[in-house]
Coordinates of C-alpha atoms (C1' of nucleotides) in Angstrom, one line a residue:
Chain A
M1 CA 42.9 -21.3 -42.2
S2 CA 41.1 -18.4 -43.9
S3 CA 43.1 -15.6 -45.4
C4 CA 40.4 -13.4 -44.0
D5 CA 41.9 -13.9 -40.5
S6 CA 44.7 -11.6 -41.4
C7 CA 42.6 -9.2 -43.4
I8 CA 43.1 -5.6 -42.2
V9 CA 39.4 -4.7 -42.8
R10 CA 38.1 -8.0 -41.3
N11 CA 36.4 -6.0 -38.5
S12 CA 35.2 -3.0 -40.3
A13 CA 34.0 -4.3 -43.6
I14 CA 30.6 -6.0 -43.9
C15 CA 32.4 -9.3 -43.1
A16 CA 32.4 -8.2 -39.4
A17 CA 28.8 -9.5 -39.3
L18 CA 30.0 -13.1 -39.7
D19 CA 31.4 -15.6 -37.3
S20 CA 34.6 -17.5 -38.2
A21 CA 32.9 -20.5 -39.8
E22 CA 30.8 -18.1 -42.0
V23 CA 33.9 -16.1 -42.9
E24 CA 35.5 -19.4 -43.9
A25 CA 32.6 -20.2 -46.2
L26 CA 32.6 -16.7 -47.7
N27 CA 36.4 -17.0 -48.2
T28 CA 36.0 -19.9 -50.5
L29 CA 33.9 -17.7 -52.8
G30 CA 36.1 -14.7 -52.9
R31 CA 39.6 -14.0 -54.1
R32 CA 42.1 -11.2 -53.6
R33 CA 42.9 -9.0 -56.5
R34 CA 45.5 -6.2 -56.9
L35 CA 44.6 -3.2 -59.0
A36 CA 47.2 -0.7 -60.4
A37 CA 46.3 3.0 -60.1
G38 CA 44.2 3.8 -63.1
E39 CA 42.9 0.3 -63.6
S40 CA 39.1 -0.3 -63.8
I41 CA 37.3 -3.2 -62.3
I42 CA 33.7 -2.4 -63.2
W43 CA 32.5 -0.5 -66.3
E44 CA 29.4 1.8 -66.6
G45 CA 26.6 0.0 -68.4
D46 CA 28.1 -3.5 -68.2
E47 CA 26.2 -6.5 -66.7
S48 CA 26.8 -6.7 -63.0
V49 CA 29.1 -9.7 -62.7
L50 CA 31.1 -9.0 -59.6
V51 CA 31.1 -7.2 -56.3
A52 CA 34.0 -6.6 -53.9
N53 CA 35.2 -5.2 -50.6
V54 CA 38.0 -2.7 -50.7
I55 CA 41.0 -3.8 -48.6
E56 CA 43.5 -1.2 -49.5
G57 CA 43.6 1.9 -51.6
V58 CA 41.1 4.5 -52.9
L59 CA 38.8 4.0 -55.9
K60 CA 36.4 6.2 -57.7
L61 CA 32.8 5.6 -59.0
S62 CA 32.1 7.6 -62.1
A63 CA 29.6 8.1 -64.8
G64 CA 29.5 10.4 -67.8
T65 CA 27.4 12.1 -70.4
E66 CA 27.3 10.7 -74.0
D67 CA 29.7 13.4 -75.2
G68 CA 32.4 12.5 -72.7
R69 CA 31.9 14.8 -69.7
E70 CA 32.7 12.9 -66.6
Q71 CA 31.3 13.1 -63.1
I72 CA 32.8 11.2 -60.1
V73 CA 29.7 10.0 -58.2
G74 CA 31.5 8.4 -55.3
V75 CA 34.9 7.7 -53.7
V76 CA 35.5 4.5 -51.8
Y77 CA 38.0 3.7 -49.2
P78 CA 39.2 0.6 -47.4
S79 CA 36.4 -1.5 -45.9
D80 CA 33.9 0.0 -48.3
F81 CA 31.8 -2.2 -50.5
I82 CA 31.6 -1.9 -54.3
G83 CA 29.4 -3.3 -57.1
R84 CA 25.7 -3.8 -57.6
P85 CA 24.3 -6.9 -55.9
F86 CA 20.7 -8.0 -56.8
G87 CA 20.7 -6.1 -60.0
G88 CA 21.2 -6.6 -63.7
T89 CA 23.6 -3.9 -64.8
T90 CA 26.0 -1.5 -63.1
R91 CA 25.4 2.1 -63.9
H92 CA 28.8 3.4 -62.7
S93 CA 32.4 2.6 -63.5
V94 CA 34.8 1.7 -60.7
T95 CA 38.4 2.7 -61.1
A96 CA 41.4 2.5 -58.8
L97 CA 43.0 5.9 -58.0
T98 CA 45.9 4.5 -56.1
D99 CA 47.3 1.0 -56.3
A100 CA 44.6 -1.0 -54.6
N101 CA 43.8 -4.4 -53.1
V102 CA 40.2 -5.7 -53.2
C103 CA 38.4 -8.9 -52.2
V104 CA 36.3 -9.9 -55.2
F105 CA 33.2 -12.1 -55.4
S106 CA 31.0 -13.2 -58.4
R107 CA 27.8 -11.3 -58.0
A108 CA 25.7 -14.5 -58.2
D109 CA 27.8 -16.2 -55.5
F110 CA 27.6 -13.2 -53.3
D111 CA 23.8 -12.7 -53.8
S112 CA 23.0 -16.2 -52.7
F113 CA 25.4 -16.2 -49.8
A114 CA 24.0 -12.9 -48.6
Q115 CA 20.4 -14.2 -48.8
D116 CA 21.4 -17.0 -46.5
H117 CA 23.1 -14.6 -44.0
P118 CA 20.8 -11.9 -42.8
A119 CA 23.4 -10.4 -40.6
L120 CA 25.6 -9.8 -43.6
E121 CA 22.7 -8.2 -45.5
H122 CA 22.0 -6.1 -42.4
K123 CA 25.5 -4.7 -42.4
L124 CA 25.3 -4.0 -46.1
L125 CA 21.9 -2.3 -45.6
K126 CA 23.3 0.0 -42.9
R127 CA 26.3 0.8 -45.1
T128 CA 24.2 1.5 -48.1
L129 CA 21.9 3.8 -46.1
T130 CA 24.9 5.7 -44.9
E131 CA 26.3 6.0 -48.4
L132 CA 22.9 7.2 -49.7
E133 CA 22.9 9.9 -47.1
R134 CA 26.4 11.0 -47.9
T135 CA 25.6 11.0 -51.6
R136 CA 22.6 13.2 -51.0
D137 CA 24.6 15.6 -49.0
W138 CA 27.0 15.9 -51.9
M139 CA 24.1 16.9 -54.1
V140 CA 23.8 20.1 -52.1
L141 CA 27.4 20.9 -52.9
L142 CA 26.9 20.2 -56.6
G143 CA 23.6 22.0 -57.0
R144 CA 24.0 25.0 -54.7
K145 CA 27.6 25.8 -53.8
N146 CA 30.0 28.1 -55.7
A147 CA 33.6 27.1 -56.6
E148 CA 35.2 28.4 -53.4
E149 CA 32.7 26.6 -51.2
K150 CA 33.1 23.4 -53.2
V151 CA 36.8 23.3 -52.8
A152 CA 36.7 24.2 -49.1
T153 CA 34.1 21.5 -48.5
F154 CA 36.1 19.0 -50.4
L155 CA 39.3 19.6 -48.5
L156 CA 37.5 19.2 -45.2
D157 CA 35.7 16.1 -46.3
I158 CA 38.9 14.5 -47.6
S159 CA 40.8 15.3 -44.4
A160 CA 38.2 13.6 -42.4
R161 CA 37.9 10.6 -44.7
L162 CA 41.6 9.9 -44.8
V163 CA 41.6 9.3 -41.1
E164 CA 39.3 6.3 -41.4
P165 CA 40.6 2.8 -40.9
G166 CA 43.3 1.6 -43.3
C167 CA 44.1 5.0 -44.7
E168 CA 46.2 6.7 -42.1
A169 CA 46.9 6.8 -38.4
P170 CA 43.5 6.1 -36.9
S171 CA 43.6 8.9 -34.4
G172 CA 40.0 10.0 -35.0
V173 CA 41.1 13.6 -35.4
P174 CA 40.9 15.0 -38.9
L175 CA 44.3 15.3 -40.5
G176 CA 45.8 18.7 -41.0
N177 CA 48.2 17.5 -43.7
F178 CA 47.7 14.8 -46.1
D179 CA 48.3 13.7 -49.7
L180 CA 45.4 13.9 -52.1
P181 CA 44.7 10.6 -53.8
F182 CA 43.4 12.7 -56.7
S183 CA 44.8 14.7 -59.6
R184 CA 43.4 18.2 -60.2
Q185 CA 41.3 16.8 -63.0
Q186 CA 39.8 14.2 -60.6
V187 CA 39.1 16.9 -58.0
A188 CA 37.3 18.8 -60.8
D189 CA 35.3 15.7 -61.7
I190 CA 34.2 15.3 -58.1
L191 CA 33.2 18.9 -57.7
G192 CA 31.6 19.5 -61.0
L193 CA 34.1 22.2 -62.0
T194 CA 36.9 22.5 -64.5
I195 CA 40.5 21.8 -63.7
E196 CA 41.4 25.5 -64.1
T197 CA 38.8 26.6 -61.6
V198 CA 40.0 24.1 -59.0
S199 CA 43.6 25.3 -59.5
R200 CA 42.6 28.9 -59.1
Q201 CA 40.6 28.3 -55.9
M202 CA 43.4 26.2 -54.4
T203 CA 45.9 28.9 -55.2
K204 CA 43.6 31.5 -53.7
L205 CA 43.3 29.5 -50.4
K206 CA 47.1 29.2 -50.3
R207 CA 47.6 32.9 -51.0
D208 CA 45.1 33.7 -48.2
G209 CA 47.1 31.5 -45.8
V210 CA 44.2 29.0 -45.2
I211 CA 46.1 26.1 -46.6
D212 CA 49.6 25.3 -47.9
L213 CA 50.5 23.3 -50.9
P214 CA 54.1 22.0 -50.5
S215 CA 53.8 19.7 -53.5
R216 CA 51.3 18.8 -56.2
R217 CA 49.4 16.2 -54.2
A218 CA 50.2 17.4 -50.7
V219 CA 47.8 19.7 -48.7
I220 CA 48.3 21.3 -45.3
I221 CA 45.3 22.8 -43.6
R222 CA 46.6 25.9 -41.8
D223 CA 43.4 27.5 -40.6
R224 CA 40.6 24.9 -40.3
T225 CA 38.1 27.4 -38.8
T226 CA 38.4 29.7 -41.8
L227 CA 38.1 26.8 -44.2
E228 CA 34.9 25.7 -42.4
D229 CA 33.5 29.2 -42.8
L230 CA 34.3 29.2 -46.5
A231 CA 32.7 25.8 -46.9
G232 CA 29.2 27.4 -46.5
Chain B
M1 CA -8.4 -7.9 -40.2
S2 CA -5.4 -5.8 -41.1
S3 CA -6.0 -2.4 -42.9
C4 CA -2.9 -3.4 -44.9
D5 CA -5.1 -5.9 -46.9
S6 CA -6.7 -3.0 -48.7
C7 CA -3.5 -1.0 -49.0
I8 CA -2.9 0.1 -52.5
V9 CA 0.9 -0.3 -52.2
R10 CA 0.6 -3.7 -50.3
N11 CA 2.3 -5.5 -53.2
S12 CA 4.9 -2.9 -54.3
A13 CA 6.1 -1.5 -51.0
I14 CA 8.6 -3.4 -48.9
C15 CA 5.7 -5.0 -47.1
A16 CA 5.4 -7.3 -50.1
A17 CA 8.2 -9.3 -48.5
L18 CA 5.9 -10.4 -45.7
D19 CA 3.2 -13.0 -45.4
S20 CA -0.2 -12.1 -44.0
A21 CA 0.6 -13.0 -40.4
E22 CA 3.7 -10.8 -40.5
V23 CA 1.8 -8.0 -42.2
E24 CA -0.7 -8.2 -39.4
A25 CA 2.1 -7.9 -36.8
L26 CA 3.6 -4.9 -38.6
N27 CA 0.2 -3.4 -38.9
T28 CA 0.0 -3.1 -35.1
L29 CA 3.1 -1.0 -35.1
G30 CA 2.2 1.4 -37.8
R31 CA -0.5 4.0 -38.3
R32 CA -1.8 5.9 -41.3
R33 CA -1.2 9.6 -41.5
R34 CA -2.5 12.2 -43.9
L35 CA -0.2 15.1 -44.9
A36 CA -1.4 18.3 -46.5
A37 CA 0.6 19.7 -49.4
G38 CA 3.5 21.6 -47.9
E39 CA 3.5 19.8 -44.6
S40 CA 6.7 18.3 -43.3
I41 CA 7.0 15.0 -41.5
I42 CA 10.8 14.8 -40.9
W43 CA 13.2 17.7 -40.4
E44 CA 16.9 18.0 -41.4
G45 CA 19.1 17.5 -38.4
D46 CA 16.5 16.1 -36.1
E47 CA 16.8 12.8 -34.2
S48 CA 15.5 9.9 -36.4
V49 CA 12.3 9.0 -34.6
L50 CA 10.1 7.7 -37.4
V51 CA 10.1 6.0 -40.8
A52 CA 7.3 5.5 -43.2
N53 CA 6.0 4.0 -46.4
V54 CA 4.4 6.4 -48.9
I55 CA 0.9 5.2 -49.9
E56 CA -0.3 8.2 -51.9
G57 CA 1.1 11.4 -53.1
V58 CA 4.6 12.9 -53.8
L59 CA 7.1 14.1 -51.3
K60 CA 10.5 15.8 -51.5
L61 CA 13.7 15.2 -49.5
S62 CA 15.6 18.3 -49.1
A63 CA 18.7 19.9 -47.5
G64 CA 20.1 23.3 -47.5
T65 CA 23.2 25.4 -46.9
E66 CA 23.4 27.5 -43.7
D67 CA 22.4 30.7 -45.5
G68 CA 19.2 29.2 -46.8
R69 CA 19.9 27.9 -50.3
E70 CA 17.9 24.7 -50.8
Q71 CA 18.6 21.6 -52.8
I72 CA 16.0 18.9 -53.3
V73 CA 18.0 15.6 -52.9
G74 CA 15.2 13.2 -53.7
V75 CA 11.6 12.8 -54.7
V76 CA 9.5 9.9 -53.4
Y77 CA 6.4 8.4 -54.8
P78 CA 3.8 5.8 -53.6
S79 CA 5.4 2.6 -52.3
D80 CA 8.7 4.3 -51.6
F81 CA 10.2 4.2 -48.2
I82 CA 11.2 7.3 -46.2
G83 CA 13.2 8.0 -43.1
R84 CA 16.5 6.8 -41.7
P85 CA 16.4 3.4 -40.0
F86 CA 19.4 2.2 -37.9
G87 CA 20.8 5.7 -37.5
G88 CA 20.8 8.5 -35.0
T89 CA 19.8 11.6 -37.0
T90 CA 18.1 12.4 -40.2
R91 CA 20.1 14.6 -42.6
H92 CA 17.3 15.5 -44.9
S93 CA 13.8 17.0 -44.5
V94 CA 10.8 15.2 -45.9
T95 CA 7.9 17.4 -47.0
A96 CA 4.7 16.6 -48.9
L97 CA 4.4 18.3 -52.3
T98 CA 0.9 17.1 -52.9
D99 CA -1.6 15.9 -50.3
A100 CA -0.2 12.6 -49.2
N101 CA -1.0 9.5 -47.3
V102 CA 1.8 7.6 -45.5
C103 CA 2.1 4.6 -43.2
V104 CA 4.2 5.7 -40.2
F105 CA 6.3 3.6 -37.8
S106 CA 8.4 4.6 -34.9
R107 CA 12.0 4.1 -35.9
A108 CA 12.8 1.9 -32.9
D109 CA 9.8 -0.4 -33.5
F110 CA 10.6 -0.6 -37.2
D111 CA 14.3 -1.3 -36.5
S112 CA 13.6 -4.3 -34.2
F113 CA 10.8 -5.6 -36.5
A114 CA 13.1 -5.5 -39.5
Q115 CA 15.9 -7.3 -37.6
D116 CA 13.5 -10.1 -37.0
H117 CA 12.4 -10.2 -40.6
P118 CA 15.3 -10.7 -43.0
A119 CA 13.0 -10.7 -46.0
L120 CA 11.8 -7.2 -45.2
E121 CA 15.4 -6.0 -44.8
H122 CA 16.2 -7.7 -48.1
K123 CA 13.5 -5.7 -49.8
L124 CA 14.6 -2.5 -48.1
L125 CA 18.2 -3.2 -49.2
K126 CA 17.3 -3.7 -52.8
R127 CA 15.2 -0.5 -52.7
T128 CA 18.1 1.4 -51.1
L129 CA 20.6 0.2 -53.6
T130 CA 18.3 1.3 -56.5
E131 CA 17.8 4.6 -54.9
L132 CA 21.5 5.1 -54.4
E133 CA 22.1 4.4 -58.1
R134 CA 19.4 6.8 -59.1
T135 CA 20.8 9.5 -56.8
R136 CA 24.3 9.0 -58.2
D137 CA 22.9 9.3 -61.8
W138 CA 21.4 12.6 -60.7
M139 CA 24.9 13.8 -59.7
V140 CA 25.9 13.7 -63.3
L141 CA 23.1 16.1 -64.1
L142 CA 23.9 18.5 -61.2
G143 CA 27.6 18.5 -61.9
R144 CA 28.0 18.3 -65.6
K145 CA 24.8 19.3 -67.5
N146 CA 23.8 22.8 -68.6
A147 CA 20.4 24.4 -68.0
E148 CA 18.8 23.1 -71.2
E149 CA 20.0 19.5 -70.6
K150 CA 18.8 19.7 -67.0
V151 CA 15.3 20.7 -67.9
A152 CA 15.0 18.2 -70.7
T153 CA 16.3 15.4 -68.5
F154 CA 13.9 16.4 -65.8
L155 CA 10.9 16.3 -68.0
L156 CA 11.7 12.8 -69.3
D157 CA 12.5 11.5 -65.8
I158 CA 9.2 12.8 -64.4
S159 CA 7.1 11.5 -67.3
A160 CA 8.6 8.0 -66.6
R161 CA 8.1 8.3 -62.9
L162 CA 4.5 9.4 -62.9
V163 CA 3.6 6.1 -64.7
E164 CA 4.7 4.1 -61.7
P165 CA 2.1 2.4 -59.4
G166 CA -0.3 4.6 -57.6
C167 CA 0.5 7.7 -59.6
E168 CA -1.3 7.3 -62.9
A169 CA -2.6 4.7 -65.2
P170 CA 0.0 1.9 -64.9
S171 CA 0.4 1.4 -68.6
G172 CA 4.2 1.1 -68.5
V173 CA 4.5 3.7 -71.2
P174 CA 5.9 7.1 -70.3
L175 CA 3.2 9.7 -70.2
G176 CA 3.1 12.3 -73.0
N177 CA 1.1 14.7 -70.9
F178 CA 1.0 15.1 -67.1
D179 CA 0.7 17.6 -64.3
L180 CA 3.9 18.5 -62.5
P181 CA 3.7 17.9 -58.8
F182 CA 6.2 20.8 -58.5
S183 CA 6.2 24.5 -58.5
R184 CA 8.8 26.3 -60.7
Q185 CA 10.8 27.0 -57.5
Q186 CA 10.8 23.3 -56.7
V187 CA 11.9 22.4 -60.1
A188 CA 14.7 24.8 -59.7
D189 CA 15.6 23.3 -56.4
I190 CA 15.8 19.8 -58.0
L191 CA 17.9 20.9 -60.9
G192 CA 20.3 23.3 -59.1
L193 CA 19.1 26.3 -61.0
T194 CA 17.1 29.5 -60.4
I195 CA 13.4 29.8 -61.0
E196 CA 14.0 32.3 -63.8
T197 CA 16.4 29.9 -65.7
V198 CA 13.9 27.1 -65.4
S199 CA 11.1 29.3 -66.7
R200 CA 13.2 30.5 -69.6
Q201 CA 14.2 27.0 -70.6
M202 CA 10.6 25.8 -70.4
T203 CA 9.5 28.7 -72.6
K204 CA 12.2 27.9 -75.1
L205 CA 11.2 24.3 -75.3
K206 CA 7.6 25.4 -75.9
R207 CA 8.6 28.0 -78.5
D208 CA 10.6 25.2 -80.3
G209 CA 7.5 23.0 -80.4
V210 CA 9.2 20.3 -78.2
I211 CA 6.6 20.6 -75.4
D212 CA 3.4 22.4 -74.7
L213 CA 2.4 24.1 -71.5
P214 CA -1.4 24.5 -71.4
S215 CA -1.4 25.6 -67.8
R216 CA 1.1 26.3 -65.0
R217 CA 1.5 22.8 -63.9
A218 CA 0.5 20.9 -67.0
V219 CA 3.1 19.6 -69.5
I220 CA 2.6 17.9 -72.9
I221 CA 5.6 16.3 -74.5
R222 CA 5.1 16.8 -78.2
D223 CA 8.5 15.6 -79.5
R224 CA 10.0 13.0 -77.2
T225 CA 12.9 12.2 -79.6
T226 CA 14.1 15.8 -79.7
L227 CA 13.7 16.1 -75.9
E228 CA 15.9 13.0 -75.5
D229 CA 18.6 14.5 -77.8
L230 CA 18.5 17.7 -75.7
A231 CA 18.9 15.7 -72.5
G232 CA 22.5 15.0 -73.4
Chain C
dC1 C1' 69.5 15.9 -67.6
dG2 C1' 65.9 15.9 -70.7
dA3 C1' 61.0 15.0 -71.9
dG4 C1' 56.5 14.8 -71.0
dG5 C1' 52.6 15.4 -68.3
dC6 C1' 50.4 18.0 -64.8
dC7 C1' 49.5 22.1 -63.0
dT8 C1' 49.2 27.2 -63.0
dT9 C1' 48.2 31.6 -64.8
dG10 C1' 46.1 34.9 -68.1
dA11 C1' 42.7 36.9 -71.3
dG12 C1' 38.3 36.8 -73.1
dT13 C1' 33.7 34.9 -73.6
dG14 C1' 29.2 32.9 -72.4
dT15 C1' 26.0 31.0 -69.4
dC16 C1' 23.4 31.5 -65.7
dC17 C1' 22.4 34.5 -61.8
dT18 C1' 20.6 38.9 -59.8
dC19 C1' 17.5 42.4 -59.7
dA20 C1' 13.4 44.4 -61.3
dA21 C1' 9.1 45.0 -63.7
dG22 C1' 5.3 43.1 -65.7
dT23 C1' 1.7 39.4 -66.7
dC24 C1' -1.2 35.7 -65.8
dG25 C1' -4.4 32.8 -63.2
dC26 C1' -7.1 32.1 -59.4
dG27 C1' -9.8 32.7 -55.2
dT28 C1' -12.3 36.3 -52.6
dG29 C1' -15.5 39.6 -51.8
dG30 C1' -18.3 43.3 -53.4
Chain D
dC1 C1' -20.6 38.7 -62.6
dC2 C1' -16.8 41.6 -62.3
dA3 C1' -13.3 44.0 -59.5
dC4 C1' -9.6 43.2 -56.8
dG5 C1' -5.5 41.3 -54.7
dC6 C1' -2.2 38.1 -54.1
dG7 C1' 1.0 34.7 -55.4
dA8 C1' 3.2 32.3 -59.1
dC9 C1' 5.2 32.7 -63.2
dT10 C1' 7.3 35.2 -67.2
dT11 C1' 10.2 38.4 -69.4
dG12 C1' 14.0 41.7 -69.7
dA13 C1' 18.5 44.1 -68.8
dG14 C1' 22.8 43.9 -66.8
dG15 C1' 26.5 41.7 -64.4
dA16 C1' 29.3 38.0 -62.2
dC17 C1' 31.3 33.7 -62.0
dA18 C1' 33.0 29.8 -64.1
dC19 C1' 34.3 28.1 -68.6
dT20 C1' 37.2 28.1 -72.9
dC21 C1' 41.3 28.7 -75.2
dA22 C1' 46.1 29.4 -74.9
dA23 C1' 50.7 29.8 -73.1
dG24 C1' 54.1 29.1 -69.7
dG25 C1' 56.2 26.8 -65.6
dC26 C1' 57.3 23.2 -62.7
dC27 C1' 57.6 18.4 -61.0
dT28 C1' 58.7 13.9 -61.7
dC29 C1' 60.4 10.1 -63.7
dG30 C1' 62.9 7.8 -66.9

DNA sequence: CGAGGCCTTGAGTGTCCTCAAGTCGCGTGG
DNA sequence: CCACGCGACTTGAGGACACTCAAGGCCTCG
């Protein structure tokens, strides 16, 4: 029996394209791996040797300039796919933000399995198209929004994302209170700001009664409408 | 006989995945369309009704904030694919920057044709993965680079891009001189800057002898090494 | 309970934006 | 052929927003 049968993302990850015999075959190629918060699984510039599905936890994709400035270029959640199939090198690091659980494949194995299973490639294509759209949307934030708009947009985005399968109660309604899986520095690296600016904007939103910050990582959205207005 | 046989991007667009009988079938679904510079073919927020291959010309993908600030989120060249297959709405406008020539399909037709031709989907997947990587790289520029670094990076990127099939002599060597397919405003919208800042940085590069600007759209890279240093 | 890291807050600076005027290039028409 | 007008670009002056540098406070975890 395949361990995939009990996998909590079995029906939402790209594996959902496969029937049980195919999942069984894929299962022999992959293995589970635990990652501690802060641990990296893929490094910017390295040869692309593995790909994976996220089962549990939150991970960041990041890249930096030569002199060490970092930009987080993506955040992945359970059922998301990571790594670069069909390509030589990976241009972005992948690092766990929380303790995480992933299902890892060698890239070569995955590539050839995928080529033989068009339904799997189709799922991956749809997922990649959606991710590309999301990434392009984020470019508007990075290029054209000011600090207040960036932070407001970020909080709304996160509250919607954390509802998705495997993260929290799957009610479909954006959460009004949640714990950020990010430090202030990481929020800054997502928004293209400094840590101080993020802190000041969060404090301002709290002072204005739009959000509440009961602890370092916790956020409560008190006035979603205002937050949406501020998001630009 | 299919008009695709004489298509100049026949072997570089995703159509290269198809044999001649398949191309013939796809040909019956598509039609050529000319676009004048400035003309849009897809609008942000509209239902996704068509997709296309770029045959000739340069087009921009853009999105904006509610109050009218614009960000260019992608630039497409001959053999690139545009539109949103397998999805309800398009989140980004597509507008011709030069006179252009595209090969248009109804999204529904394309979707079902693609589902029946895994090799086509595979090509599209590879292309989409590459585009996602490129877009993420651009996020580092938007989020973490200063004006000088942005302009320097932009000039290097463009000079490499304009060498690609269908644009210029396909020598494989980045061009030292070329005509920008963008106005100053469009460059600003790509880099997340204002038109004045772009102008000042270009002037500065010229004053320092790194580039030359013989006319409004023309650029000559005089000192590529320095430009690469400035790109960060 | 103490230490250390993370976060907040403050003061001052610099980069890029805004607003405004001026110049250049190009097409049109006299 | 030149005058004209328009749009695109350049240049300048001033200001705002986010950054830098620095100190202090607060969790959190050992």
